[in-house]
C-alpha cells in the first residue's frame, strides 16, 4: 500500500519538536501527518460505500450498534473488520442502505418506511432523551454536522455525527414531544485532479431535518412524496412540520446528496476536524509549566552548586572523628541512607511497572508526534499503546530484579512474577467489572469474548514471558554497589518538624507535577468524554517532558530536606512524593465530572470513575518511578562525593 505523507501548515496543530523549541516564538509550528492509508480515486458514476458506525452519547458514554434501533437496513448487514483499538472503543462499523453515486446528485430519495409500535417508540424516545448521535463513514471520513459560530475565530465548527432527534414543544402547548430526524441532506466534497480527471473525497457533511412526509393514496415502493418532490421543486430546507415519534404512526426515511467541488486537497482533508481555536490556552499551559520548572530548577541548582558543594568541601576537610560527630544534617545519615526499606519487594515491583509505563508512553508520544497515530486510523492509538505495553515488559523485569538484587534479595523469580501480574491483574479486575456493567446495558462498548481472549493472550503469552526474560537478565547483571557502607545498627531518627511529616510532605510534593499538566489534562478529558478529536500531540509531548523534569526536581528538593532532617527513610517517600500527583488527577477528574459532564445514569458514572481510577493508578506508577530514580541518582551522587573511611 502506498504511504501518504503530508504537512499541515498550521500553528494550532503542532508536532515538530525542533521547530517548536527554536522557532515557536517567531514562526508557525509545523506538523507532519502520515495517515497510513492510500487515497482512493473516483470517477463520475462510481458507487460510494457509506458505512454506519456506533451510536454515541456524551450523557451516557454507552455506545450502541447502529442497527440496535430499527433504522432502514440493507439486504444483508456486513460487519467491517475492526482492529483491537476500535473494538475497545466500542466501534461497530457496518454497511448501510444508502446508495451514493459519485458526482450524481440525488434529491428526495426514499430509503424506507417503518411503522412504530410501542417498543420502537420507547427505544427512539430513550435515545433522543440521552442525546444520542448517529455516526457514519464515507471513504474513511467521519460524518460531521457543520455549525455556524459567530463567536469563534473560525465561523464553522464541526460536530461529529448527527442527533437521532430532538425534544420540543408545539406553539401554545407546554407538553414536551419527541421528534426524529428522518431526512438527511448530505454534502460530499471532492477535489478534482485536473490531469487525470479523477476525484478524491475531502469532506462528508450532513444537515438533519425532521419532516412529516405526506403522499397520495396507499404506500408502495413507487409512491411519490408530496412534501419532497424534485419534479415539483419541493425540497426539504427546514423542520417546520416535524415528525413526532408516536405509537402506530409511520416514519419515512429519506435523503438528499449534493456534491461540491473543493480546493482542499486530499492530504489536508482532516484539517477541519483537527483545527482547534484554543492554541493560546495550550501556550499558556506550556508557559505555566515552564515557570514551575524554572522555579524547581533554581531550587535544585541552589542545593547542588552552593549548599552541597560547601557541605561536601567542609566535611572532607574535617581532620578528626570528633569534628565529624559535631556535624549535623544529611552527612550524619551516610551509614543508614542505603539501608533497604521495608516492603522492598513491593517497591521493586512498582519501580519495574513504572519503567514499563515510561517506555510505553515515551515511544507512543514519539510515534504520535511524528504523525503515525493519526485519527484516520481509528483505534490506532489504543492498539499501539497495548502492543507497546506488552513489549516493554522486558524492561520492567530488568528494572525490578536488578533493584531487588541491590537490596541483597535472592528470589528473583518471585519479584519478576509479581511485576508481571500485580498491576495488570488489578487493572484487569476493574476492567472486567466495568465490562460486565456495559454488558448489562447491552451496549456495543462491551468487549466481546474473542477480544477479551486476545487481551489475556497479550498478557500471558507476550508480556509475562518478556518480564521473566528481563528479570533473568536484570538479576544476572552485577548490582550497583552502595557508595558508602551501611551500619549494622540503624540510627535513631530525631523528632521531625511538623512540615517534614511524611504525609504532609508527600501531599505537597504532588501539587507541582499536577500543576504542570492540569491544563492539558482538561483537553484530554474533553476529547475522551465529549467525543472530540485530540491531535495536539506536540503540545502534549512538551508537557510530558516538563512533567518528567518537575517530578524529578520536586522529589530531589524534598529528599534533600528530608536527609538534612536526619531522616534516612527516603526510598518509599521518593516514590510517593511525585506519585501523589495521581491523587490530584483523580480529584480533578471528579471536579470535571460534576462541572463539565451531564452524566446522570449510575452505570455511566461508575464507568467514568472506574476508567479514571485506572488512569490515575497508571499515572501514580509512572510519576512515582520518575521521582524514585531521580532521588536514587541524587543520593548516590552526593554520598559518593564524601571521603569516608
Tab-separated table of N, CA and C in Angstrom, residues 410-525:
chain	number	residue	atom	x	y	z
A	410	UNK	N	17.340	-12.663	46.848
A	410	UNK	CA	17.789	-13.843	46.108
A	410	UNK	C	16.671	-14.475	45.276
A	411	UNK	N	15.408	-14.220	45.622
A	411	UNK	CA	14.288	-14.871	44.934
A	411	UNK	C	13.783	-13.989	43.787
A	412	UNK	N	14.600	-13.908	42.729
A	412	UNK	CA	14.259	-13.007	41.630
A	412	UNK	C	13.022	-13.461	40.860
A	413	UNK	N	12.762	-14.759	40.842
A	413	UNK	CA	11.594	-15.256	40.106
A	413	UNK	C	10.296	-14.733	40.723
A	414	UNK	N	10.290	-14.668	42.054
A	414	UNK	CA	9.093	-14.159	42.742
A	414	UNK	C	8.851	-12.698	42.387
A	415	UNK	N	9.921	-11.903	42.337
A	415	UNK	CA	9.792	-10.483	42.007
A	415	UNK	C	9.344	-10.305	40.559
A	416	UNK	N	9.937	-11.090	39.661
A	416	UNK	CA	9.559	-11.000	38.244
A	416	UNK	C	8.089	-11.380	38.055
A	417	UNK	N	7.633	-12.417	38.767
A	417	UNK	CA	6.234	-12.846	38.654
A	417	UNK	C	5.287	-11.769	39.184
A	418	UNK	N	5.644	-11.170	40.319
A	418	UNK	CA	4.803	-10.096	40.859
A	418	UNK	C	4.750	-8.905	39.901
A	419	UNK	N	5.889	-8.589	39.279
A	419	UNK	CA	5.921	-7.488	38.320
A	419	UNK	C	5.026	-7.779	37.125
A	420	UNK	N	5.018	-9.038	36.687
A	420	UNK	CA	4.224	-9.421	35.515
A	420	UNK	C	2.732	-9.450	35.803
A	421	UNK	N	2.352	-9.679	37.073
A	421	UNK	CA	0.938	-9.913	37.366
A	421	UNK	C	0.268	-8.835	38.204
A	422	UNK	N	0.987	-8.138	39.073
A	422	UNK	CA	0.315	-7.277	40.044
A	422	UNK	C	-0.488	-6.148	39.392
A	423	UNK	N	0.190	-5.246	38.685
A	423	UNK	CA	-0.526	-4.115	38.080
A	423	UNK	C	-1.554	-4.566	37.045
A	424	UNK	N	-1.189	-5.444	36.083
A	424	UNK	CA	-2.197	-5.871	35.103
A	424	UNK	C	-3.401	-6.552	35.743
A	425	UNK	N	-3.173	-7.318	36.804
A	425	UNK	CA	-4.286	-8.026	37.444
A	425	UNK	C	-5.272	-7.043	38.074
A	426	UNK	N	-4.740	-6.023	38.757
A	426	UNK	CA	-5.619	-5.021	39.378
A	426	UNK	C	-6.434	-4.292	38.307
A	427	UNK	N	-5.769	-3.891	37.226
A	427	UNK	CA	-6.457	-3.195	36.134
A	427	UNK	C	-7.475	-4.117	35.468
A	428	UNK	N	-7.101	-5.381	35.277
A	428	UNK	CA	-7.996	-6.325	34.603
A	428	UNK	C	-9.262	-6.567	35.428
A	429	UNK	N	-9.130	-6.642	36.735
A	429	UNK	CA	-10.312	-6.849	37.587
A	429	UNK	C	-11.268	-5.658	37.464
A	430	UNK	N	-10.716	-4.438	37.552
A	430	UNK	CA	-11.561	-3.247	37.403
A	430	UNK	C	-12.206	-3.229	36.021
A	431	UNK	N	-11.408	-3.518	34.986
A	431	UNK	CA	-11.906	-3.520	33.612
A	431	UNK	C	-12.996	-4.569	33.429
A	432	UNK	N	-12.826	-5.734	34.024
A	432	UNK	CA	-13.811	-6.810	33.888
A	432	UNK	C	-15.135	-6.416	34.541
A	433	UNK	N	-15.063	-5.784	35.699
A	433	UNK	CA	-16.289	-5.340	36.378
A	433	UNK	C	-17.007	-4.281	35.538
A	434	UNK	N	-16.239	-3.324	35.009
A	434	UNK	CA	-16.849	-2.284	34.166
A	434	UNK	C	-17.445	-2.891	32.901
A	435	UNK	N	-16.749	-3.874	32.338
A	435	UNK	CA	-17.253	-4.521	31.125
A	435	UNK	C	-18.555	-5.270	31.398
A	436	UNK	N	-18.654	-5.857	32.598
A	436	UNK	CA	-19.897	-6.539	32.980
A	436	UNK	C	-21.056	-5.546	33.067
A	437	UNK	N	-20.769	-4.355	33.596
A	437	UNK	CA	-21.805	-3.316	33.651
A	437	UNK	C	-22.255	-2.920	32.250
A	438	UNK	N	-21.285	-2.811	31.328
A	438	UNK	CA	-21.622	-2.438	29.946
A	438	UNK	C	-22.428	-3.555	29.284
A	439	UNK	N	-22.059	-4.804	29.539
A	439	UNK	CA	-22.834	-5.938	29.024
A	439	UNK	C	-24.280	-5.854	29.508
A	440	UNK	N	-24.429	-5.488	30.772
A	440	UNK	CA	-25.774	-5.387	31.333
A	440	UNK	C	-26.634	-4.353	30.641
A	441	UNK	N	-25.995	-3.343	30.051
A	441	UNK	CA	-26.721	-2.302	29.319
A	441	UNK	C	-26.882	-2.643	27.835
A	442	UNK	N	-26.385	-3.830	27.433
A	442	UNK	CA	-26.450	-4.295	26.039
A	442	UNK	C	-25.809	-3.297	25.083
A	443	UNK	N	-24.702	-2.703	25.532
A	443	UNK	CA	-24.014	-1.691	24.729
A	443	UNK	C	-22.957	-2.352	23.850
A	444	UNK	N	-22.698	-1.732	22.691
A	444	UNK	CA	-21.642	-2.238	21.808
A	444	UNK	C	-20.265	-1.962	22.391
A	445	UNK	N	-20.208	-1.160	23.450
A	445	UNK	CA	-18.936	-0.877	24.109
A	445	UNK	C	-18.416	-2.059	24.912
A	446	UNK	N	-19.273	-3.062	25.140
A	446	UNK	CA	-18.836	-4.259	25.866
A	446	UNK	C	-17.842	-5.033	25.016
A	447	UNK	N	-16.724	-5.410	25.617
A	447	UNK	CA	-15.681	-6.130	24.888
A	447	UNK	C	-16.129	-7.578	24.685
A	448	UNK	N	-16.176	-8.050	23.434
A	448	UNK	CA	-16.599	-9.434	23.171
A	448	UNK	C	-15.622	-10.443	23.762
A	449	UNK	N	-16.087	-11.692	23.831
A	449	UNK	CA	-15.268	-12.750	24.417
A	449	UNK	C	-13.971	-12.928	23.630
A	450	UNK	N	-14.046	-12.874	22.312
A	450	UNK	CA	-12.856	-13.058	21.484
A	450	UNK	C	-11.800	-12.006	21.749
A	451	UNK	N	-12.232	-10.762	21.891
A	451	UNK	CA	-11.293	-9.675	22.183
A	451	UNK	C	-10.724	-9.821	23.585
A	452	UNK	N	-11.562	-10.242	24.530
A	452	UNK	CA	-11.076	-10.475	25.891
A	452	UNK	C	-10.005	-11.562	25.895
A	453	UNK	N	-10.230	-12.591	25.080
A	453	UNK	CA	-9.231	-13.662	24.974
A	453	UNK	C	-7.930	-13.119	24.380
A	454	UNK	N	-8.042	-12.223	23.381
A	454	UNK	CA	-6.847	-11.624	22.770
A	454	UNK	C	-6.064	-10.812	23.796
A	455	UNK	N	-6.775	-10.073	24.659
A	455	UNK	CA	-6.106	-9.287	25.700
A	455	UNK	C	-5.377	-10.203	26.685
A	456	UNK	N	-6.044	-11.289	27.077
A	456	UNK	CA	-5.414	-12.238	28.005
A	456	UNK	C	-4.188	-12.876	27.351
A	457	UNK	N	-4.284	-13.169	26.041
A	457	UNK	CA	-3.139	-13.745	25.341
A	457	UNK	C	-1.965	-12.762	25.295
A	458	UNK	N	-2.254	-11.477	25.041
A	458	UNK	CA	-1.186	-10.474	25.041
A	458	UNK	C	-0.499	-10.417	26.402
A	459	UNK	N	-1.294	-10.572	27.440
A	459	UNK	CA	-0.764	-10.517	28.801
A	459	UNK	C	0.066	-11.766	29.107
A	460	UNK	N	-0.556	-12.932	29.010
A	460	UNK	CA	0.115	-14.172	29.411
A	460	UNK	C	1.086	-14.687	28.351
A	461	UNK	N	0.756	-14.454	27.084
A	461	UNK	CA	1.567	-15.023	26.018
A	461	UNK	C	2.769	-14.191	25.630
A	462	UNK	N	2.701	-12.877	25.849
A	462	UNK	CA	3.803	-12.000	25.429
A	462	UNK	C	4.403	-11.238	26.606
A	463	UNK	N	3.556	-10.532	27.359
A	463	UNK	CA	4.063	-9.672	28.425
A	463	UNK	C	4.765	-10.468	29.527
A	464	UNK	N	4.095	-11.516	30.030
A	464	UNK	CA	4.663	-12.296	31.138
A	464	UNK	C	6.014	-12.919	30.764
A	465	UNK	N	6.128	-13.597	29.601
A	465	UNK	CA	7.447	-14.144	29.241
A	465	UNK	C	8.529	-13.074	29.107
A	466	UNK	N	8.166	-11.921	28.550
A	466	UNK	CA	9.155	-10.855	28.408
A	466	UNK	C	9.607	-10.337	29.773
A	467	UNK	N	8.679	-10.217	30.715
A	467	UNK	CA	9.044	-9.788	32.068
A	467	UNK	C	9.999	-10.795	32.711
A	468	UNK	N	9.709	-12.077	32.531
A	468	UNK	CA	10.571	-13.127	33.102
A	468	UNK	C	11.973	-13.061	32.485
A	469	UNK	N	12.024	-12.888	31.155
A	469	UNK	CA	13.326	-12.796	30.481
A	469	UNK	C	14.094	-11.573	30.983
A	470	UNK	N	13.393	-10.423	31.064
A	470	UNK	CA	14.034	-9.211	31.575
A	470	UNK	C	14.495	-9.381	33.008
A	471	UNK	N	13.679	-10.086	33.816
A	471	UNK	CA	14.050	-10.339	35.206
A	471	UNK	C	15.307	-11.190	35.320
A	472	UNK	N	15.403	-12.186	34.454
A	472	UNK	CA	16.587	-13.051	34.462
A	472	UNK	C	17.845	-12.248	34.129
A	473	UNK	N	17.760	-11.435	33.081
A	473	UNK	CA	18.910	-10.627	32.664
A	473	UNK	C	19.280	-9.616	33.750
A	474	UNK	N	18.243	-8.975	34.338
A	474	UNK	CA	18.486	-7.968	35.366
A	474	UNK	C	19.145	-8.542	36.607
A	475	UNK	N	18.747	-9.757	36.975
A	475	UNK	CA	19.328	-10.365	38.178
A	475	UNK	C	20.740	-10.882	37.919
A	476	UNK	N	21.016	-11.289	36.685
A	476	UNK	CA	22.353	-11.783	36.352
A	476	UNK	C	23.369	-10.646	36.291
A	477	UNK	N	22.892	-9.455	35.972
A	477	UNK	CA	23.820	-8.331	35.904
A	477	UNK	C	24.257	-7.938	37.317
A	478	UNK	N	25.541	-7.616	37.504
A	478	UNK	CA	26.006	-7.226	38.841
A	478	UNK	C	25.235	-6.016	39.373
A	479	UNK	N	24.865	-6.089	40.642
A	479	UNK	CA	24.131	-4.981	41.258
A	479	UNK	C	25.073	-3.815	41.531
A	480	UNK	N	24.508	-2.623	41.516
A	480	UNK	CA	25.311	-1.438	41.836
A	480	UNK	C	25.709	-1.463	43.311
A	481	UNK	N	26.959	-1.120	43.560
A	481	UNK	CA	27.437	-1.080	44.935
A	481	UNK	C	27.115	0.272	45.558
A	482	UNK	N	26.783	0.241	46.843
A	482	UNK	CA	26.492	1.486	47.543
A	482	UNK	C	27.761	2.323	47.670
A	483	UNK	N	27.661	3.645	47.485
A	483	UNK	CA	28.857	4.498	47.590
A	483	UNK	C	29.410	4.584	49.011
A	484	UNK	N	28.580	4.286	50.000
A	484	UNK	CA	29.039	4.290	51.400
A	484	UNK	C	28.550	3.010	52.079
A	485	UNK	N	29.247	2.605	53.124
A	485	UNK	CA	28.863	1.401	53.848
A	485	UNK	C	27.662	1.660	54.742
A	486	UNK	N	26.876	0.611	54.936
A	486	UNK	CA	25.696	0.711	55.796
A	486	UNK	C	26.014	0.138	57.172
A	487	UNK	N	25.691	0.900	58.223
A	487	UNK	CA	25.922	0.447	59.594
A	487	UNK	C	25.037	-0.757	59.920
A	488	UNK	N	25.515	-1.596	60.841
A	488	UNK	CA	24.736	-2.763	61.229
A	488	UNK	C	23.541	-2.380	62.087
A	489	UNK	N	23.728	-1.367	62.929
A	489	UNK	CA	22.647	-0.929	63.826
A	489	UNK	C	22.015	0.340	63.245
A	490	UNK	N	20.690	0.348	63.031
A	490	UNK	CA	20.036	1.533	62.463
A	490	UNK	C	20.148	2.738	63.396
A	491	UNK	N	20.334	3.888	62.834
A	491	UNK	CA	20.427	5.132	63.582
A	491	UNK	C	19.022	5.596	63.963
A	492	UNK	N	18.909	6.147	65.143
A	492	UNK	CA	17.610	6.654	65.581
A	492	UNK	C	17.315	7.962	64.853
A	493	UNK	N	16.099	8.066	64.349
A	493	UNK	CA	15.697	9.275	63.626
A	493	UNK	C	15.172	10.286	64.635
A	494	UNK	N	15.710	11.511	64.669
A	494	UNK	CA	15.229	12.511	65.628
A	494	UNK	C	13.800	12.946	65.303
A	495	UNK	N	13.183	13.565	66.281
A	495	UNK	CA	11.814	14.048	66.078
A	495	UNK	C	11.802	15.105	64.978
A	496	UNK	N	10.826	14.969	64.073
A	496	UNK	CA	10.779	15.828	62.893
A	496	UNK	C	9.833	17.017	63.111
A	497	UNK	N	10.137	18.104	62.411
A	497	UNK	CA	9.241	19.263	62.429
A	497	UNK	C	7.922	18.892	61.745
A	498	UNK	N	6.864	19.659	62.032
A	498	UNK	CA	5.538	19.314	61.507
A	498	UNK	C	5.504	19.306	59.980
A	499	UNK	N	6.266	20.211	59.369
A	499	UNK	CA	6.234	20.289	57.908
A	499	UNK	C	7.042	19.170	57.248
A	500	UNK	N	7.799	18.403	58.041
A	500	UNK	CA	8.522	17.252	57.495
A	500	UNK	C	7.770	15.941	57.754
A	501	UNK	N	6.541	16.058	58.238
A	501	UNK	CA	5.697	14.879	58.404
A	501	UNK	C	5.542	14.179	57.053
A	502	UNK	N	5.737	12.851	57.006
A	502	UNK	CA	5.704	12.150	55.715
A	502	UNK	C	4.443	12.416	54.898
A	503	UNK	N	3.281	12.339	55.534
A	503	UNK	CA	2.028	12.533	54.790
A	503	UNK	C	1.958	13.941	54.222
A	504	UNK	N	2.331	14.936	55.037
A	504	UNK	CA	2.265	16.327	54.589
A	504	UNK	C	3.215	16.579	53.419
A	505	UNK	N	4.464	16.138	53.560
A	505	UNK	CA	5.442	16.397	52.503
A	505	UNK	C	5.106	15.626	51.226
A	506	UNK	N	4.533	14.428	51.363
A	506	UNK	CA	4.138	13.651	50.183
A	506	UNK	C	3.014	14.360	49.432
A	507	UNK	N	2.022	14.845	50.174
A	507	UNK	CA	0.903	15.550	49.536
A	507	UNK	C	1.354	16.857	48.894
A	508	UNK	N	2.272	17.555	49.543
A	508	UNK	CA	2.801	18.799	48.970
A	508	UNK	C	3.578	18.503	47.687
A	509	UNK	N	4.314	17.402	47.691
A	509	UNK	CA	5.143	17.059	46.542
A	509	UNK	C	4.356	16.781	45.279
A	510	UNK	N	3.100	16.353	45.402
A	510	UNK	CA	2.312	16.025	44.207
A	510	UNK	C	1.661	17.213	43.544
A	511	UNK	N	1.647	18.372	44.221
A	511	UNK	CA	0.927	19.525	43.682
A	511	UNK	C	1.586	20.063	42.411
A	512	UNK	N	2.907	20.263	42.449
A	512	UNK	CA	3.580	20.878	41.308
A	512	UNK	C	3.574	19.993	40.057
A	513	UNK	N	3.840	18.688	40.141
A	513	UNK	CA	3.711	17.866	38.922
A	513	UNK	C	2.312	17.917	38.322
A	514	UNK	N	1.296	17.895	39.191
A	514	UNK	CA	-0.068	18.007	38.679
A	514	UNK	C	-0.310	19.380	38.065
A	515	UNK	N	0.221	20.421	38.710
A	515	UNK	CA	0.056	21.771	38.176
A	515	UNK	C	0.673	21.947	36.807
A	516	UNK	N	1.691	21.130	36.506
A	516	UNK	CA	2.352	21.240	35.204
A	516	UNK	C	1.504	20.654	34.081
A	517	UNK	N	0.543	19.789	34.419
A	517	UNK	CA	-0.194	19.085	33.360
A	517	UNK	C	-1.699	19.338	33.382
A	518	UNK	N	-2.222	20.035	34.380
A	518	UNK	CA	-3.675	20.012	34.545
A	518	UNK	C	-4.416	20.726	33.416
A	519	UNK	N	-3.799	21.740	32.788
A	519	UNK	CA	-4.479	22.432	31.688
A	519	UNK	C	-4.599	21.502	30.481
A	520	UNK	N	-3.515	20.817	30.150
A	520	UNK	CA	-3.570	19.861	29.033
A	520	UNK	C	-4.487	18.700	29.378
A	521	UNK	N	-4.570	18.368	30.652
A	521	UNK	CA	-5.456	17.290	31.088
A	521	UNK	C	-6.907	17.609	30.757
A	522	UNK	N	-7.280	18.876	30.855
A	522	UNK	CA	-8.645	19.289	30.529
A	522	UNK	C	-8.995	18.929	29.085
A	523	UNK	N	-8.079	19.184	28.156
A	523	UNK	CA	-8.342	18.892	26.748
A	523	UNK	C	-8.379	17.391	26.490
A	524	UNK	N	-7.563	16.648	27.210
A	524	UNK	CA	-7.576	15.194	27.042
A	524	UNK	C	-8.902	14.617	27.529
A	525	UNK	N	-9.365	15.063	28.677
A	525	UNK	CA	-10.656	14.596	29.198
A	525	UNK	C	-11.793	14.991	28.268
